[in-house]
Amino acid sequence: MHHFEYKNNELHAENISIKELAAEYGTPLYVYSAATLRRHFEAFDSAFSGLEHMTCYSVKANSNLSVLKLLAEQGAGMDIVSGGELYRALKAGVPANKIVFSGVGKKAYEIAEALKADILMFNVESVGELHRINEVAASMNKIARISFRINPNVDPKTHPYISTGMKKNKFGLDMETAKKAYKTAKELASITPIGMDCHIGSQLTTIEPFLEALEKLLSFRDELGEMGITIEHLDLGGGLGITYDEEQPPHPKEFGEALCKALEGKKLKVILEPGRVIAGNAGILVSEVIYTKKTPTKDFLIVDAGMNDLIRPSLYQSYHNISEVIKNERPEVDYDVVGPICESGDFLAKDRHLPEMLQGELIAVYSAGAYGFTMSSNYNSRLRAAEIIVDGDDVIVARRRETYEDLLNLEA
Ligand code: LLP
C-alpha cells in the first residue's frame, strides 16, 4: 500500500500533484511519501510486538538524512555498513544503542568510530575482522559487543546478485568456523559475544527460507550454550520482498507471526533489518520524455532518467512498473524505455505497454524508494537527481539537485 494515486487523471503523491513537483523541481526527480514510510515502518514493527525486538532499518536502502530522521522519529534503530552510514544515522538522531554494524569489510577507522559512538554491536563476518575489532577496542580501552554473521547455507530463491546466505557467497561464517570463532571471541579481552546474526538475501517472496535459517540458528545457539556461550541477541537481517510486478510476498504481519511463533519462549532479543519493505514502494522516480524514436524494429521512449539514476533494471533486469503521470486516451505502444547514457544496457523497461507518449510528457517509475538514489552515480557527468519528500500538503526538499559546481567540487 502506498500513497501515489491518480486524482482527476493526474498522479499525486499524497496531496501534491507530481506534475507540479516536476515543474518546480525539474526531472529526473525522486519523490517519497512520508505517510507511506511511516505506515510501512509501523506495519513492520508492530508485526513483532509479541517479541522483545528492535527494528533496525537498513540504511543502504535509502539513506537520505530526512528519511532517516523520519524513521528515527518513529523509533527505528539502524543497520549500517560503513562509517558514512554511521555518520548519517547519528546525525539523524538515532541513539547509538539502536545501531548495529554489518558488512564484510569494516576498516579500522570505521570500527573506531563505531566504538567511540558506543553502538549496540558489530555483526562480524570473518575471523580477521574479529581480531581487528579486538585490537582497535583494546587501543581505545573499550569492550566491543559482537555477533557473528552465520551463513546458514539456505537458498533464498531470489536473484543471484542479492542472495547472500549460501555457501558460495562471501558473507558470514559457516557454522563450523563460527563455533571456533565464538570460542576465540570469548577469550579475547576486548570482545564480548552477545548475539548471532544472519541475512540470507534480499527480495524474498516466501517465508520458508527465513524459517529454515532460523531453525538452523536456534540449534546452533543450543550448541553454543553447551560451550558456555550465552546468546541474548538474534539478528535476523532484512530481506522481506515487495511487489514490483506480480510478486505476492507475505505481508509483514504474516512474516512477523511466523517468526514470533518460531521464537516463542526462546528469551531472545530479536533484531530485524528491513530496508526495501520500508522504503521501496514509498518512492517513485519521475522522468520526462525527451524524445520518442521509432526504428524498423522498436519504439523507444528516450527519457531523462538513466541507469545512473536507477540502476536496478540494468544490473538485475529488475521490473519496475511505469505509468504516465497524466492519464491519456491514446492507443498503447510497446516501448523500450531508455535513458540518455551511452550504453545499450541503459534502460528502465523493455517492451512495456504504455499509452502513446509525447515529447515533454512525464512518466513515473514505481518502487524506486529503495536502492534507487542510493545506487545512483554521476556516470556520463550527469547531475544526480533531487529528492523530495511529500508529507500531506507539505513538500520537503530532502536533497537538492546537483549542480555543475558540485560535479567538479572535489577535483583539482
Ligand atoms: N541487512 C543486511 C546485512 C543486508 O546486507 C541488507 C541488504 C539488508 C539488511 C536489507 O535488505 P532488504 O530488507 O532491503 O532486502 N541493491 C539490491 C539489494 C541489495 C541488498 C543488500 N543487502 C537491489 O536493488 O535489489
Short mmCIF file of C-alpha atoms and ligand atoms in Angstrom, two decimals:
data_model
loop_
_atom_site.label_atom_id
_atom_site.label_comp_id
_atom_site.label_asym_id
_atom_site.label_seq_id
_atom_site.Cartn_x
_atom_site.Cartn_y
_atom_site.Cartn_z
CA MET A 1 0.00 0.00 0.00
CA HIS A 2 1.31 3.42 -0.91
CA HIS A 3 0.13 6.98 -1.33
CA PHE A 4 0.78 7.54 -5.05
CA GLU A 5 -2.65 7.83 -6.60
CA TYR A 6 -4.46 9.41 -9.51
CA LYS A 7 -6.81 12.27 -8.73
CA ASN A 8 -8.67 13.65 -11.75
CA ASN A 9 -6.36 11.65 -14.02
CA GLU A 10 -3.24 13.23 -12.55
CA LEU A 11 -0.78 11.28 -10.43
CA HIS A 12 -0.34 12.65 -6.93
CA ALA A 13 2.00 11.92 -4.04
CA GLU A 14 -0.35 12.29 -1.07
CA ASN A 15 -1.96 15.72 -1.69
CA ILE A 16 0.60 17.04 -4.13
CA SER A 17 0.47 16.84 -7.92
CA ILE A 18 3.51 15.19 -9.47
CA LYS A 19 3.24 17.45 -12.50
CA GLU A 20 3.56 20.49 -10.24
CA LEU A 21 6.53 18.98 -8.41
CA ALA A 22 8.26 18.30 -11.73
CA ALA A 23 7.56 21.86 -12.90
CA GLU A 24 9.01 23.27 -9.69
CA TYR A 25 11.98 20.97 -9.07
CA GLY A 26 12.76 19.54 -12.53
CA THR A 27 13.34 15.96 -13.60
CA PRO A 28 14.61 13.30 -13.04
CA LEU A 29 13.10 13.61 -9.59
CA TYR A 30 12.81 11.17 -6.72
CA VAL A 31 9.57 11.66 -4.78
CA TYR A 32 8.99 9.91 -1.46
CA SER A 33 5.77 9.75 0.53
CA ALA A 34 6.19 10.36 4.27
CA ALA A 35 2.85 8.72 5.10
CA THR A 36 3.92 5.58 3.23
CA LEU A 37 7.28 5.44 5.01
CA ARG A 38 5.58 5.79 8.40
CA ARG A 39 2.93 3.27 7.54
CA HIS A 40 5.47 0.69 6.32
CA PHE A 41 7.64 1.11 9.39
CA GLU A 42 4.67 0.82 11.71
CA ALA A 43 3.26 -2.25 9.88
CA PHE A 44 6.62 -3.98 10.08
CA ASP A 45 7.50 -3.02 13.63
CA SER A 46 4.08 -3.85 15.08
CA ALA A 47 4.22 -7.30 13.46
CA PHE A 48 6.86 -8.16 16.07
CA SER A 49 5.17 -6.62 19.08
CA GLY A 50 4.80 -10.08 20.61
CA LEU A 51 8.58 -10.30 20.99
CA GLU A 52 11.27 -8.24 22.63
CA HIS A 53 12.60 -6.75 19.43
CA MET A 54 14.20 -3.83 17.67
CA THR A 55 13.60 -2.81 14.07
CA CYS A 56 16.89 -1.54 12.68
CA TYR A 57 16.11 -0.01 9.29
CA SER A 58 18.78 -0.89 6.75
CA VAL A 59 20.25 2.48 5.83
CA LYS A 60 21.62 1.33 2.45
CA ALA A 61 18.11 1.08 1.01
CA ASN A 62 17.51 4.83 1.24
CA SER A 63 19.95 6.85 3.27
CA ASN A 64 18.61 10.35 2.74
CA LEU A 65 19.02 12.20 6.03
CA SER A 66 15.40 13.38 6.09
CA VAL A 67 14.19 9.82 5.51
CA LEU A 68 16.40 8.60 8.36
CA LYS A 69 15.12 11.38 10.64
CA LEU A 70 11.53 10.49 9.84
CA LEU A 71 12.17 6.83 10.68
CA ALA A 72 14.18 7.71 13.79
CA GLU A 73 11.16 9.70 14.99
CA GLN A 74 9.12 6.51 14.57
CA GLY A 75 11.56 4.78 16.92
CA ALA A 76 13.66 2.98 14.32
CA GLY A 77 17.12 1.71 15.07
CA MET A 78 19.52 1.39 12.14
CA ASP A 79 21.59 -1.25 10.41
CA ILE A 80 24.71 0.36 8.95
CA VAL A 81 27.54 -0.92 6.76
CA SER A 82 30.03 1.94 6.67
CA GLY A 83 31.42 4.91 8.54
CA GLY A 84 29.33 7.08 6.24
CA GLU A 85 26.13 5.32 7.22
CA LEU A 86 27.11 5.62 10.91
CA TYR A 87 27.60 9.35 10.41
CA ARG A 88 24.18 9.66 8.78
CA ALA A 89 22.42 7.58 11.43
CA LEU A 90 23.92 9.61 14.29
CA LYS A 91 23.13 12.90 12.51
CA ALA A 92 19.55 11.68 12.11
CA GLY A 93 19.36 11.35 15.89
CA VAL A 94 19.35 7.57 16.15
CA PRO A 95 20.57 6.53 19.61
CA ALA A 96 23.84 4.60 19.32
CA ASN A 97 22.44 1.72 21.34
CA LYS A 98 20.00 1.11 18.47
CA ILE A 99 22.71 0.79 15.82
CA VAL A 100 24.17 -2.47 14.50
CA PHE A 101 27.16 -2.55 12.14
CA SER A 102 27.13 -5.16 9.35
CA GLY A 103 29.37 -5.73 6.31
CA VAL A 104 32.38 -7.84 5.31
CA GLY A 105 34.97 -5.08 5.03
CA LYS A 106 34.93 -2.80 8.04
CA LYS A 107 38.13 -0.76 8.22
CA ALA A 108 39.92 0.10 11.47
CA TYR A 109 38.84 3.76 11.41
CA GLU A 110 35.21 2.74 10.92
CA ILE A 111 35.44 0.31 13.82
CA ALA A 112 36.96 3.05 15.97
CA GLU A 113 34.18 5.48 15.07
CA ALA A 114 31.53 2.92 15.96
CA LEU A 115 33.25 2.12 19.27
CA LYS A 116 33.51 5.79 20.08
CA ALA A 117 29.78 6.20 19.44
CA ASP A 118 29.20 3.04 21.54
CA ILE A 119 26.90 1.22 19.11
CA LEU A 120 24.94 -1.84 20.22
CA MET A 121 27.01 -4.40 18.32
CA PHE A 122 29.17 -5.37 15.37
CA ASN A 123 27.97 -8.17 13.11
CA VAL A 124 31.32 -9.81 12.46
CA GLU A 125 31.87 -11.59 9.16
CA SER A 126 35.37 -13.09 9.44
CA VAL A 127 37.98 -14.14 11.99
CA GLY A 128 40.29 -11.45 10.64
CA GLU A 129 37.66 -8.85 11.42
CA LEU A 130 37.21 -10.24 14.94
CA HIS A 131 40.91 -9.71 15.68
CA ARG A 132 40.86 -6.26 14.10
CA ILE A 133 37.92 -5.20 16.30
CA ASN A 134 39.66 -6.62 19.36
CA GLU A 135 42.85 -4.63 18.58
CA VAL A 136 41.00 -1.38 17.94
CA ALA A 137 38.85 -1.80 21.06
CA ALA A 138 41.92 -2.58 23.19
CA SER A 139 43.69 0.54 21.92
CA MET A 140 40.66 2.60 22.96
CA ASN A 141 40.14 0.84 26.28
CA LYS A 142 36.72 -0.32 25.18
CA ILE A 143 34.88 -3.61 25.02
CA ALA A 144 33.21 -4.39 21.70
CA ARG A 145 29.91 -6.26 21.73
CA ILE A 146 29.70 -8.60 18.78
CA SER A 147 27.60 -11.13 16.94
CA PHE A 148 28.93 -13.42 14.26
CA ARG A 149 27.08 -13.43 11.00
CA ILE A 150 26.26 -17.05 10.30
CA ASN A 151 25.97 -18.27 6.75
CA PRO A 152 23.32 -20.97 7.15
CA ASN A 153 23.57 -22.22 3.56
CA VAL A 154 19.92 -21.62 2.76
CA ASP A 155 18.71 -20.86 -0.75
CA PRO A 156 16.60 -17.67 -0.57
CA LYS A 157 15.35 -18.23 -4.15
CA THR A 158 15.98 -14.69 -5.26
CA HIS A 159 18.24 -13.03 -7.87
CA PRO A 160 21.80 -14.45 -7.53
CA TYR A 161 23.25 -10.94 -7.04
CA ILE A 162 21.12 -10.38 -3.95
CA SER A 163 21.38 -13.85 -2.46
CA THR A 164 23.79 -13.83 0.47
CA GLY A 165 23.28 -16.86 2.69
CA MET A 166 24.58 -19.67 0.51
CA LYS A 167 27.93 -21.44 0.86
CA LYS A 168 29.29 -19.83 -2.29
CA ASN A 169 28.58 -16.27 -1.05
CA LYS A 170 31.24 -14.07 0.57
CA PHE A 171 29.06 -13.31 3.59
CA GLY A 172 29.21 -14.65 7.13
CA LEU A 173 30.85 -17.74 8.59
CA ASP A 174 29.84 -21.35 8.15
CA MET A 175 28.78 -22.95 11.42
CA GLU A 176 31.95 -24.97 11.98
CA THR A 177 34.15 -21.90 11.58
CA ALA A 178 31.70 -19.84 13.63
CA LYS A 179 31.91 -22.30 16.52
CA LYS A 180 35.67 -21.85 16.72
CA ALA A 181 35.29 -18.12 16.25
CA TYR A 182 32.93 -17.85 19.23
CA LYS A 183 35.47 -19.76 21.34
CA THR A 184 38.20 -17.35 20.28
CA ALA A 185 35.92 -14.35 20.85
CA LYS A 186 35.20 -15.47 24.38
CA GLU A 187 38.91 -15.46 25.15
CA LEU A 188 39.68 -12.07 23.63
CA ALA A 189 39.98 -9.39 26.29
CA SER A 190 38.23 -6.59 24.41
CA ILE A 191 35.35 -8.58 22.91
CA THR A 192 32.02 -9.72 24.35
CA PRO A 193 30.00 -12.04 22.14
CA ILE A 194 26.33 -11.25 22.78
CA GLY A 195 24.50 -12.37 19.68
CA MET A 196 24.06 -14.26 16.47
CA ASP A 197 23.25 -12.72 13.12
CA CYS A 198 22.22 -13.80 9.66
CA HIS A 199 20.94 -12.17 6.49
CA ILE A 200 20.22 -14.66 3.73
CA GLY A 201 19.27 -12.38 0.89
CA SER A 202 17.02 -9.67 -0.38
CA GLN A 203 13.63 -9.52 -2.12
CA LEU A 204 12.46 -12.84 -0.63
CA THR A 205 8.88 -13.60 -1.55
CA THR A 206 8.24 -16.58 0.74
CA ILE A 207 8.72 -17.13 4.46
CA GLU A 208 10.17 -20.65 4.27
CA PRO A 209 13.84 -19.71 3.71
CA PHE A 210 13.69 -17.41 6.76
CA LEU A 211 12.25 -20.21 8.87
CA GLU A 212 14.80 -22.68 7.57
CA ALA A 213 17.64 -20.32 8.51
CA LEU A 214 16.07 -19.61 11.89
CA GLU A 215 15.80 -23.29 12.73
CA LYS A 216 19.49 -23.78 11.95
CA LEU A 217 20.41 -20.76 14.06
CA LEU A 218 18.38 -21.89 17.03
CA SER A 219 20.02 -25.29 17.13
CA PHE A 220 23.40 -23.59 16.74
CA ARG A 221 22.53 -21.42 19.72
CA ASP A 222 21.99 -24.58 21.76
CA GLU A 223 25.43 -25.86 20.77
CA LEU A 224 26.95 -22.55 21.81
CA GLY A 225 25.09 -22.76 25.13
CA GLU A 226 26.78 -26.10 25.77
CA MET A 227 30.12 -24.35 25.22
CA GLY A 228 29.19 -21.78 27.87
CA ILE A 229 28.42 -19.00 25.40
CA THR A 230 25.17 -17.20 26.05
CA ILE A 231 23.42 -15.64 23.09
CA GLU A 232 20.95 -12.89 24.06
CA HIS A 233 20.53 -11.17 20.70
CA LEU A 234 19.36 -12.73 17.49
CA ASP A 235 19.63 -10.55 14.41
CA LEU A 236 17.66 -12.00 11.51
CA GLY A 237 18.71 -9.41 8.95
CA GLY A 238 16.40 -7.97 6.33
CA GLY A 239 15.21 -9.33 3.03
CA LEU A 240 11.43 -9.32 3.03
CA GLY A 241 10.36 -8.66 -0.54
CA ILE A 242 7.89 -6.21 -2.05
CA THR A 243 5.59 -6.16 -5.07
CA TYR A 244 7.33 -4.72 -8.11
CA ASP A 245 5.29 -6.60 -10.67
CA GLU A 246 3.07 -9.52 -9.77
CA GLU A 247 5.05 -10.96 -6.84
CA GLN A 248 2.96 -11.62 -3.77
CA PRO A 249 5.38 -11.51 -0.86
CA PRO A 250 3.96 -12.19 2.59
CA HIS A 251 2.57 -9.17 4.42
CA PRO A 252 4.87 -8.11 7.31
CA LYS A 253 2.11 -9.24 9.68
CA GLU A 254 2.23 -12.78 8.31
CA PHE A 255 6.05 -12.70 8.34
CA GLY A 256 6.03 -11.45 11.95
CA GLU A 257 3.51 -14.04 13.08
CA ALA A 258 5.57 -16.90 11.62
CA LEU A 259 8.78 -15.68 13.26
CA CYS A 260 7.12 -14.86 16.59
CA LYS A 261 5.73 -18.39 16.69
CA ALA A 262 9.13 -19.95 15.98
CA LEU A 263 10.76 -17.75 18.62
CA GLU A 264 8.16 -18.05 21.35
CA GLY A 265 9.70 -18.69 24.76
CA LYS A 266 13.26 -18.56 23.43
CA LYS A 267 14.14 -15.49 25.52
CA LEU A 268 15.95 -13.76 22.70
CA LYS A 269 16.12 -10.07 21.92
CA VAL A 270 15.31 -10.07 18.24
CA ILE A 271 16.75 -7.57 15.78
CA LEU A 272 15.35 -7.10 12.27
CA GLU A 273 17.00 -5.14 9.48
CA PRO A 274 14.32 -4.35 6.89
CA GLY A 275 15.24 -1.98 4.08
CA ARG A 276 13.26 -2.48 0.89
CA VAL A 277 9.98 -3.31 2.59
CA ILE A 278 10.06 0.08 4.34
CA ALA A 279 11.34 2.33 1.56
CA GLY A 280 10.80 0.53 -1.77
CA ASN A 281 7.19 1.37 -2.50
CA ALA A 282 7.41 4.68 -0.67
CA GLY A 283 9.22 6.30 -3.61
CA ILE A 284 8.86 6.95 -7.32
CA LEU A 285 11.24 8.33 -9.91
CA VAL A 286 9.68 10.97 -12.15
CA SER A 287 11.15 11.46 -15.58
CA GLU A 288 10.39 13.47 -18.69
CA VAL A 289 10.19 12.11 -22.21
CA ILE A 290 12.98 13.83 -24.13
CA TYR A 291 12.33 12.15 -27.47
CA THR A 292 10.30 9.35 -28.98
CA LYS A 293 12.16 7.34 -31.59
CA LYS A 294 10.91 4.72 -34.00
CA THR A 295 13.35 2.29 -35.59
CA PRO A 296 12.41 -0.53 -38.01
CA THR A 297 12.14 -2.90 -35.01
CA LYS A 298 11.42 -0.82 -31.93
CA ASP A 299 9.67 2.13 -30.41
CA PHE A 300 11.94 3.87 -27.96
CA LEU A 301 10.90 6.29 -25.29
CA ILE A 302 14.02 8.29 -24.51
CA VAL A 303 13.60 9.74 -21.04
CA ASP A 304 15.79 11.94 -18.85
CA ALA A 305 16.40 9.32 -16.14
CA GLY A 306 19.13 6.83 -16.92
CA MET A 307 20.96 3.91 -15.37
CA ASN A 308 22.97 6.42 -13.36
CA ASP A 309 19.71 7.42 -11.62
CA LEU A 310 18.16 3.95 -11.26
CA ILE A 311 20.50 1.06 -12.00
CA ARG A 312 18.26 -1.83 -10.90
CA PRO A 313 16.82 -2.66 -14.35
CA SER A 314 20.29 -2.66 -15.94
CA LEU A 315 22.01 -4.51 -13.10
CA TYR A 316 19.42 -7.11 -12.14
CA GLN A 317 16.99 -6.96 -15.07
CA SER A 318 14.51 -5.95 -12.42
CA TYR A 319 11.00 -4.91 -13.27
CA HIS A 320 9.70 -1.51 -12.24
CA ASN A 321 6.14 -0.56 -13.04
CA ILE A 322 5.91 2.59 -15.17
CA SER A 323 2.92 4.78 -15.84
CA GLU A 324 2.11 8.09 -17.43
CA VAL A 325 1.80 10.95 -14.91
CA ILE A 326 -1.18 12.46 -16.73
CA LYS A 327 -3.61 9.82 -18.00
CA ASN A 328 -4.30 9.93 -21.71
CA GLU A 329 -6.61 8.02 -24.03
CA ARG A 330 -4.15 7.36 -26.86
CA PRO A 331 -3.68 3.76 -28.05
CA GLU A 332 -0.93 1.73 -26.39
CA VAL A 333 2.56 1.35 -27.81
CA ASP A 334 5.16 -1.28 -26.93
CA TYR A 335 8.09 0.83 -25.75
CA ASP A 336 11.65 0.27 -24.67
CA VAL A 337 12.04 3.00 -22.06
CA VAL A 338 15.68 4.09 -22.20
CA GLY A 339 17.89 6.76 -20.66
CA PRO A 340 20.41 9.19 -22.17
CA ILE A 341 23.52 7.22 -21.13
CA CYS A 342 25.90 5.89 -23.78
CA GLU A 343 25.37 2.20 -23.01
CA SER A 344 22.97 -0.29 -24.55
CA GLY A 345 22.34 -1.51 -21.01
CA ASP A 346 20.83 1.85 -20.11
CA PHE A 347 17.14 1.07 -19.90
CA LEU A 348 14.35 1.36 -17.36
CA ALA A 349 11.99 -1.09 -19.06
CA LYS A 350 11.76 -3.24 -22.18
CA ASP A 351 8.68 -3.93 -24.29
CA ARG A 352 6.44 -2.01 -21.97
CA HIS A 353 2.88 -1.17 -22.96
CA LEU A 354 2.13 2.47 -22.34
CA PRO A 355 -0.33 4.80 -23.99
CA GLU A 356 1.45 6.67 -26.74
CA MET A 357 3.65 9.29 -25.08
CA LEU A 358 4.71 12.63 -26.48
CA GLN A 359 7.85 14.65 -26.04
CA GLY A 360 7.75 16.66 -22.81
CA GLU A 361 5.28 14.36 -21.04
CA LEU A 362 6.11 12.73 -17.73
CA ILE A 363 6.38 9.13 -16.60
CA ALA A 364 6.55 7.71 -13.07
CA VAL A 365 8.78 4.74 -12.31
CA TYR A 366 7.40 2.95 -9.24
CA SER A 367 9.07 1.05 -6.39
CA ALA A 368 12.09 3.33 -6.65
CA GLY A 369 12.32 4.32 -2.96
CA ALA A 370 14.85 1.59 -2.09
CA TYR A 371 18.17 1.06 -3.88
CA GLY A 372 17.26 3.90 -6.22
CA PHE A 373 19.00 7.12 -5.29
CA THR A 374 21.47 5.28 -3.02
CA MET A 375 22.85 3.37 -6.01
CA SER A 376 22.92 6.39 -8.31
CA SER A 377 26.11 7.85 -9.75
CA ASN A 378 27.48 10.70 -11.83
CA TYR A 379 28.28 8.47 -14.82
CA ASN A 380 28.43 10.48 -18.04
CA SER A 381 28.91 13.51 -15.75
CA ARG A 382 25.21 13.60 -15.15
CA LEU A 383 23.99 15.54 -12.17
CA ARG A 384 22.31 13.44 -9.55
CA ALA A 385 18.57 13.93 -9.18
CA ALA A 386 16.83 15.89 -6.45
CA GLU A 387 14.93 14.04 -3.73
CA ILE A 388 11.61 15.36 -2.47
CA ILE A 389 9.52 14.17 0.45
CA VAL A 390 5.79 14.85 0.36
CA ASP A 391 4.09 14.87 3.75
CA GLY A 392 0.37 15.55 3.32
CA ASP A 393 0.26 19.07 1.91
CA ASP A 394 3.92 19.75 2.68
CA VAL A 395 6.89 19.40 0.36
CA ILE A 396 10.39 18.97 1.74
CA VAL A 397 13.45 19.24 -0.49
CA ALA A 398 15.32 16.35 1.06
CA ARG A 399 18.24 16.77 -1.33
CA ARG A 400 18.61 19.48 -3.92
CA ARG A 401 19.58 18.66 -7.47
CA GLU A 402 23.35 18.67 -8.03
CA THR A 403 24.96 21.50 -9.97
CA TYR A 404 27.96 21.59 -12.32
CA GLU A 405 29.94 23.09 -9.42
CA ASP A 406 29.10 20.04 -7.30
CA LEU A 407 30.37 17.87 -10.12
CA LEU A 408 33.85 19.42 -10.04
CA ASN A 409 33.94 20.29 -6.37
CA LEU A 410 36.46 17.62 -5.36
CA GLU A 411 38.65 17.77 -8.42
CA ALA A 412 41.96 19.63 -8.75
N1 LLP B 1 20.88 -6.42 6.37
C1 LLP B 1 21.96 -6.72 5.65
C2 LLP B 1 23.14 -7.26 6.33
C3 LLP B 1 21.97 -6.52 4.26
O1 LLP B 1 23.04 -6.82 3.54
C4 LLP B 1 20.81 -6.00 3.62
C5 LLP B 1 20.78 -5.77 2.18
C6 LLP B 1 19.69 -5.68 4.43
C7 LLP B 1 19.76 -5.91 5.79
C8 LLP B 1 18.42 -5.10 3.87
O2 LLP B 1 17.82 -5.95 2.98
P1 LLP B 1 16.36 -5.63 2.40
O3 LLP B 1 15.39 -5.69 3.55
O4 LLP B 1 16.40 -4.30 1.80
O5 LLP B 1 16.14 -6.70 1.40
N2 LLP B 1 20.76 -3.43 -4.39
C9 LLP B 1 19.91 -4.60 -4.33
C10 LLP B 1 19.69 -5.06 -2.91
C11 LLP B 1 20.96 -5.37 -2.18
C12 LLP B 1 20.69 -5.70 -0.74
C13 LLP B 1 21.95 -5.74 0.04
N3 LLP B 1 21.77 -6.03 1.41
C14 LLP B 1 18.61 -4.30 -5.04
O6 LLP B 1 18.46 -3.21 -5.56
O7 LLP B 1 17.76 -5.16 -5.13
#
